[in-house]
Each structure stands twice: as C-alpha cells, then as structure tokens.
GROMACS .gro file of C-alpha atoms in nm:
model
  186
    1MET     CA    1   4.374  11.619  31.756
    2LYS     CA    2   4.189  11.328  31.567
    3ILE     CA    3   3.940  11.309  31.355
    4TYR     CA    4   3.715  10.989  31.329
    5TYR     CA    5   3.540  10.920  31.035
    6VAL     CA    6   3.248  10.575  31.116
    7ASP     CA    7   3.095  10.380  30.793
    8ALA     CA    8   2.844  10.263  31.044
    9GLU     CA    9   2.625  10.126  30.784
   10ASN     CA   10   2.896   9.914  30.723
   11ILE     CA   11   3.064   9.822  31.051
   12GLY     CA   12   2.833   9.912  31.318
   13LEU     CA   13   2.913  10.095  31.659
   14SER     CA   14   3.052   9.840  31.833
   15MET     CA   15   3.442   9.965  31.705
   16LEU     CA   16   3.372  10.284  31.927
   17ASP     CA   17   3.430  10.076  32.245
   18GLU     CA   18   3.812  10.010  32.107
   19LEU     CA   19   3.887  10.361  32.041
   20THR     CA   20   4.052  10.624  32.261
   21ILE     CA   21   3.883  10.922  32.215
   22SER     CA   22   4.006  11.275  32.397
   23ILE     CA   23   3.780  11.570  32.466
   24LEU     CA   24   3.955  11.751  32.161
   25ASP     CA   25   3.907  11.486  31.916
   26ARG     CA   26   3.599  11.452  31.674
   27VAL     CA   27   3.384  11.179  31.535
   28PHE     CA   28   3.151  11.151  31.318
   29VAL     CA   29   2.928  10.833  31.223
   30PHE     CA   30   2.777  10.816  30.946
   31THR     CA   31   2.425  10.627  30.958
   32ASN     CA   32   2.075  10.637  30.825
   33SER     CA   33   1.976  10.376  31.073
   34GLU     CA   34   1.759  10.482  31.361
   35SER     CA   35   1.875  10.228  31.566
   36LEU     CA   36   2.247  10.320  31.498
   37LYS     CA   37   2.119  10.681  31.523
   38SER     CA   38   1.975  10.628  31.888
   39ALA     CA   39   2.272  10.487  31.985
   40CYS     CA   40   2.506  10.778  31.898
   41SER     CA   41   2.437  10.982  32.250
   42ASN     CA   42   2.752  11.041  32.375
   43ALA     CA   43   2.845  11.377  32.355
   44LEU     CA   44   3.183  11.359  32.189
   45LEU     CA   45   2.959  11.159  31.868
   46THR     CA   46   2.814  11.352  31.573
   47CYS     CA   47   2.551  11.160  31.404
   48VAL     CA   48   2.532  11.236  31.004
   49SER     CA   49   2.274  11.132  30.826
   50GLY     CA   50   2.009  11.240  30.565
   51TYR     CA   51   2.183  11.101  30.276
   52PRO     CA   52   1.989  10.934  30.012
   53PRO     CA   53   1.906  10.560  30.061
   54GLY     CA   54   2.098  10.316  29.775
   55GLN     CA   55   2.401  10.147  29.741
   56ASN     CA   56   2.731  10.380  29.823
   57GLN     CA   57   2.578  10.677  29.929
   58ALA     CA   58   2.718  10.678  30.275
   59ASP     CA   59   3.079  10.668  30.110
   60PHE     CA   60   2.977  10.955  29.867
   61TYR     CA   61   2.854  11.117  30.180
   62ILE     CA   62   3.152  11.075  30.397
   63ILE     CA   63   3.428  11.148  30.082
   64ALA     CA   64   3.221  11.510  30.073
   65HIS     CA   65   3.194  11.592  30.414
   66LEU     CA   66   3.609  11.499  30.441
   67SER     CA   67   3.673  11.726  30.170
   68ASN     CA   68   3.466  12.001  30.344
   69VAL     CA   69   3.680  11.997  30.648
   70LEU     CA   70   3.963  11.945  30.475
   71SER     CA   71   3.930  12.282  30.276
   72HIS     CA   72   3.839  12.463  30.565
   73LEU     CA   73   4.181  12.396  30.800
   74SER     CA   74   4.448  12.592  30.791
   75LYS     CA   75   4.815  12.487  30.739
   76ALA     CA   76   4.892  12.460  31.070
   77GLU     CA   77   4.584  12.299  31.153
   78LYS     CA   78   4.674  12.073  30.873
   79LYS     CA   79   4.988  11.942  31.044
   80ALA     CA   80   4.798  11.955  31.382
   81ILE     CA   81   4.467  11.691  31.303
   82GLU     CA   82   4.493  11.288  31.187
   83PHE     CA   83   4.248  11.159  31.030
   84ASN     CA   84   4.081  10.814  31.048
   85LEU     CA   85   3.850  10.614  30.893
   86CYS     CA   86   3.688  10.313  31.046
   87SER     CA   87   3.530  10.105  30.746
   88ARG     CA   88   3.610   9.786  30.614
   89ASP     CA   89   3.530   9.908  30.282
   90GLN     CA   90   3.842   9.881  30.081
   91ASN     CA   91   3.739  10.155  29.835
   92LEU     CA   92   3.618  10.374  30.027
   93TRP     CA   93   3.943  10.365  30.212
   94LYS     CA   94   4.153  10.426  29.916
   95ALA     CA   95   3.934  10.737  29.801
   96PHE     CA   96   3.987  10.846  30.181
   97GLU     CA   97   4.349  10.831  30.172
   98PHE     CA   98   4.365  10.990  29.862
   99GLN     CA   99   4.179  11.283  30.013
  100CYS     CA  100   4.452  11.321  30.269
  101SER     CA  101   4.701  11.274  30.101
  102LEU     CA  102   4.592  11.574  29.829
  103ALA     CA  103   4.533  11.780  30.125
  104GLY     CA  104   4.894  11.686  30.294
  105VAL     CA  105   4.701  11.594  30.619
  106LYS     CA  106   4.780  11.257  30.787
  107SER     CA  107   4.562  10.929  30.769
  108SER     CA  108   4.500  10.590  30.922
  109ALA     CA  109   4.297  10.341  31.061
  110PRO     CA  110   4.251  10.290  31.394
  111HIS     CA  111   4.470  10.054  31.624
  112ILE     CA  112   4.224   9.751  31.585
  113ALA     CA  113   4.281   9.733  31.210
  114ILE     CA  114   4.458   9.461  30.986
  115GLU     CA  115   4.609   9.457  30.673
  116THR     CA  116   4.466   9.254  30.366
  117GLU     CA  117   4.738   9.031  30.170
  118SER     CA  118   4.643   9.148  29.873
  119ASN     CA  119   4.712   9.489  29.840
  120ASN     CA  120   4.815   9.598  30.161
  121VAL     CA  121   4.451   9.822  30.225
  122VAL     CA  122   4.426   9.862  30.573
  123VAL     CA  123   4.085   9.791  30.678
  124ALA     CA  124   3.879   9.792  31.007
  125ILE     CA  125   3.696   9.464  31.049
  126ASP     CA  126   3.393   9.360  31.292
  127THR     CA  127   3.285   9.035  31.316
  128SER     CA  128   3.000   9.078  31.563
  129ILE     CA  129   2.732   9.071  31.317
  130GLU     CA  130   2.860   8.764  31.096
  131ALA     CA  131   2.919   8.548  31.441
  132LYS     CA  132   2.568   8.634  31.532
  133ILE     CA  133   2.428   8.488  31.148
  134LEU     CA  134   2.649   8.190  31.210
  135LYS     CA  135   2.540   8.108  31.539
  136LEU     CA  136   2.186   8.127  31.387
  137MET     CA  137   2.311   7.891  31.069
  138SER     CA  138   2.266   7.506  31.228
  139GLN     CA  139   2.029   7.387  31.006
  140PRO     CA  140   1.955   7.557  30.647
  141ILE     CA  141   1.791   7.867  30.698
  142THR     CA  142   1.707   8.163  30.443
  143SER     CA  143   1.858   8.513  30.443
  144ILE     CA  144   1.564   8.666  30.534
  145GLU     CA  145   1.484   8.452  30.799
  146ILE     CA  146   1.800   8.556  30.990
  147GLN     CA  147   1.733   8.891  30.956
  148HIS     CA  148   1.476   8.881  31.109
  149LYS     CA  149   1.556   8.694  31.402
  150LEU     CA  150   1.924   8.943  31.485
  151LYS     CA  151   1.639   9.245  31.429
  152ILE     CA  152   1.940   9.478  31.248
  153PRO     CA  153   1.868   9.687  30.950
  154GLN     CA  154   1.935   9.533  30.585
  155SER     CA  155   2.236   9.722  30.505
  156GLU     CA  156   2.422   9.571  30.806
  157PHE     CA  157   2.252   9.242  30.745
  158THR     CA  158   2.389   9.254  30.354
  159THR     CA  159   2.707   9.373  30.436
  160SER     CA  160   2.806   9.112  30.676
  161PHE     CA  161   2.562   8.825  30.516
  162ASN     CA  162   2.815   8.930  30.217
  163GLN     CA  163   3.143   8.935  30.421
  164LEU     CA  164   3.058   8.562  30.514
  165ILE     CA  165   3.006   8.452  30.128
  166LYS     CA  166   3.293   8.591  30.034
  167SER     CA  167   3.526   8.433  30.313
  168GLY     CA  168   3.344   8.108  30.199
  169LYS     CA  169   3.176   8.061  30.539
  170ILE     CA  170   2.858   8.009  30.418
  171LYS     CA  171   2.648   7.887  30.097
  172ARG     CA  172   2.342   7.809  29.944
  173GLN     CA  173   2.174   7.428  29.989
  174GLU     CA  174   2.278   7.295  29.698
  175ASN     CA  175   1.863   7.196  29.640
  176SER     CA  176   1.752   7.501  29.729
  177LYS     CA  177   1.802   7.883  29.568
  178LYS     CA  178   1.669   8.052  29.908
  179HIS     CA  179   1.868   7.844  30.198
  180TRP     CA  180   2.186   7.856  30.318
  181LEU     CA  181   2.405   7.676  30.508
  182ARG     CA  182   2.731   7.702  30.717
  183VAL     CA  183   3.039   7.580  30.556
  184LYS     CA  184   3.178   7.309  30.786
  185SER     CA  185   3.568   7.363  30.850
  186THR     CA  186   3.812   7.090  30.738
   0.00000   0.00000   0.00000
C-alpha cells in the first residue's frame, strides 16, 4: 500500500496523471485553492485544506498530518506501507524523509522524480506552469499581467515564477523594475 502526499500549493495536480494509484492506496492533496479543490473529484483523492494562509503553512500541515498518521500505525502496517511525497520543495522533502525514518517506514518520491546534483535530494518537478509563463514572455511584461492572463492562484504562480528566476530563464528588464524578459539561450 502507498500513501501519497501531494503538495498542490507547490506543484498543482497535473502530476497525478503520472501516478499509478490502486484502490488500496491513499492520496492526500494539500491545497487551499478553490480551483484545485474542485479538481479533486476523484474518489481516490482526499483533499486536505483549511490551514492558515501564508508561506510554508501547507508544508507544516503536511508534516503534522504525516506525523499523526505515523503515530497510529502498527508495526505490521509500518512494514507494509510506503509514503510518497509529491513536491519540489527540498526542505519539505527533508522533513518528510526524516519523519518517515524516525517511524521506520519506507519513503520515496514518485517515478517522475529527478535528482538534483547539489545534494542528491529527490524532488518532483512540474513545469507546465513555467512553460505557460515563458510562452507569454515574448515581449517585456509585468508579473501581474502574466498571472491575470493565466488565471491561476497566486501561490502556484509565485512558485513557478520564482523557479524561472532561479534557473536563469527570466530576468528583469534593465530599465524597468516591473517588467520581465525571457532570457535568450545561447
């Protein structure tokens, strides 16, 4: 049996299409976004929401939920269950792995995960929002304009936008603090 924890605030729901979920598995989707909650109509998904808004609140709730579930497992159940985190938040992954190791249960990332070279932390990547952002950046544009055109929740947009900045794919326009440009690949 597998138990999946999906950090939808971080990666959205498109990753669910990549998972092979059996009737015996549990999938907890963590989101406060109304659009993501309505997309969780599958009978195999349990939408978890109601945590306070703010940075890392979903992460704290995921770890608290995981700890609660782990505390109720018998020794036999701990041997039979594998916990999976679907997120690209490396700090959350470290906390998730730590809790699972303390309880003596298996933990892993889904099969679409990649390893980062810097510290071998396994993280799941969803680039669909990033691709949409880049597509809109053929000319200088503000981040607010992009978010309005994509009609996605701010938390999802901010995560993807920051990832593009970190990876060097976008940058501020030199003479403007508000406008952003796509970086031309050489």
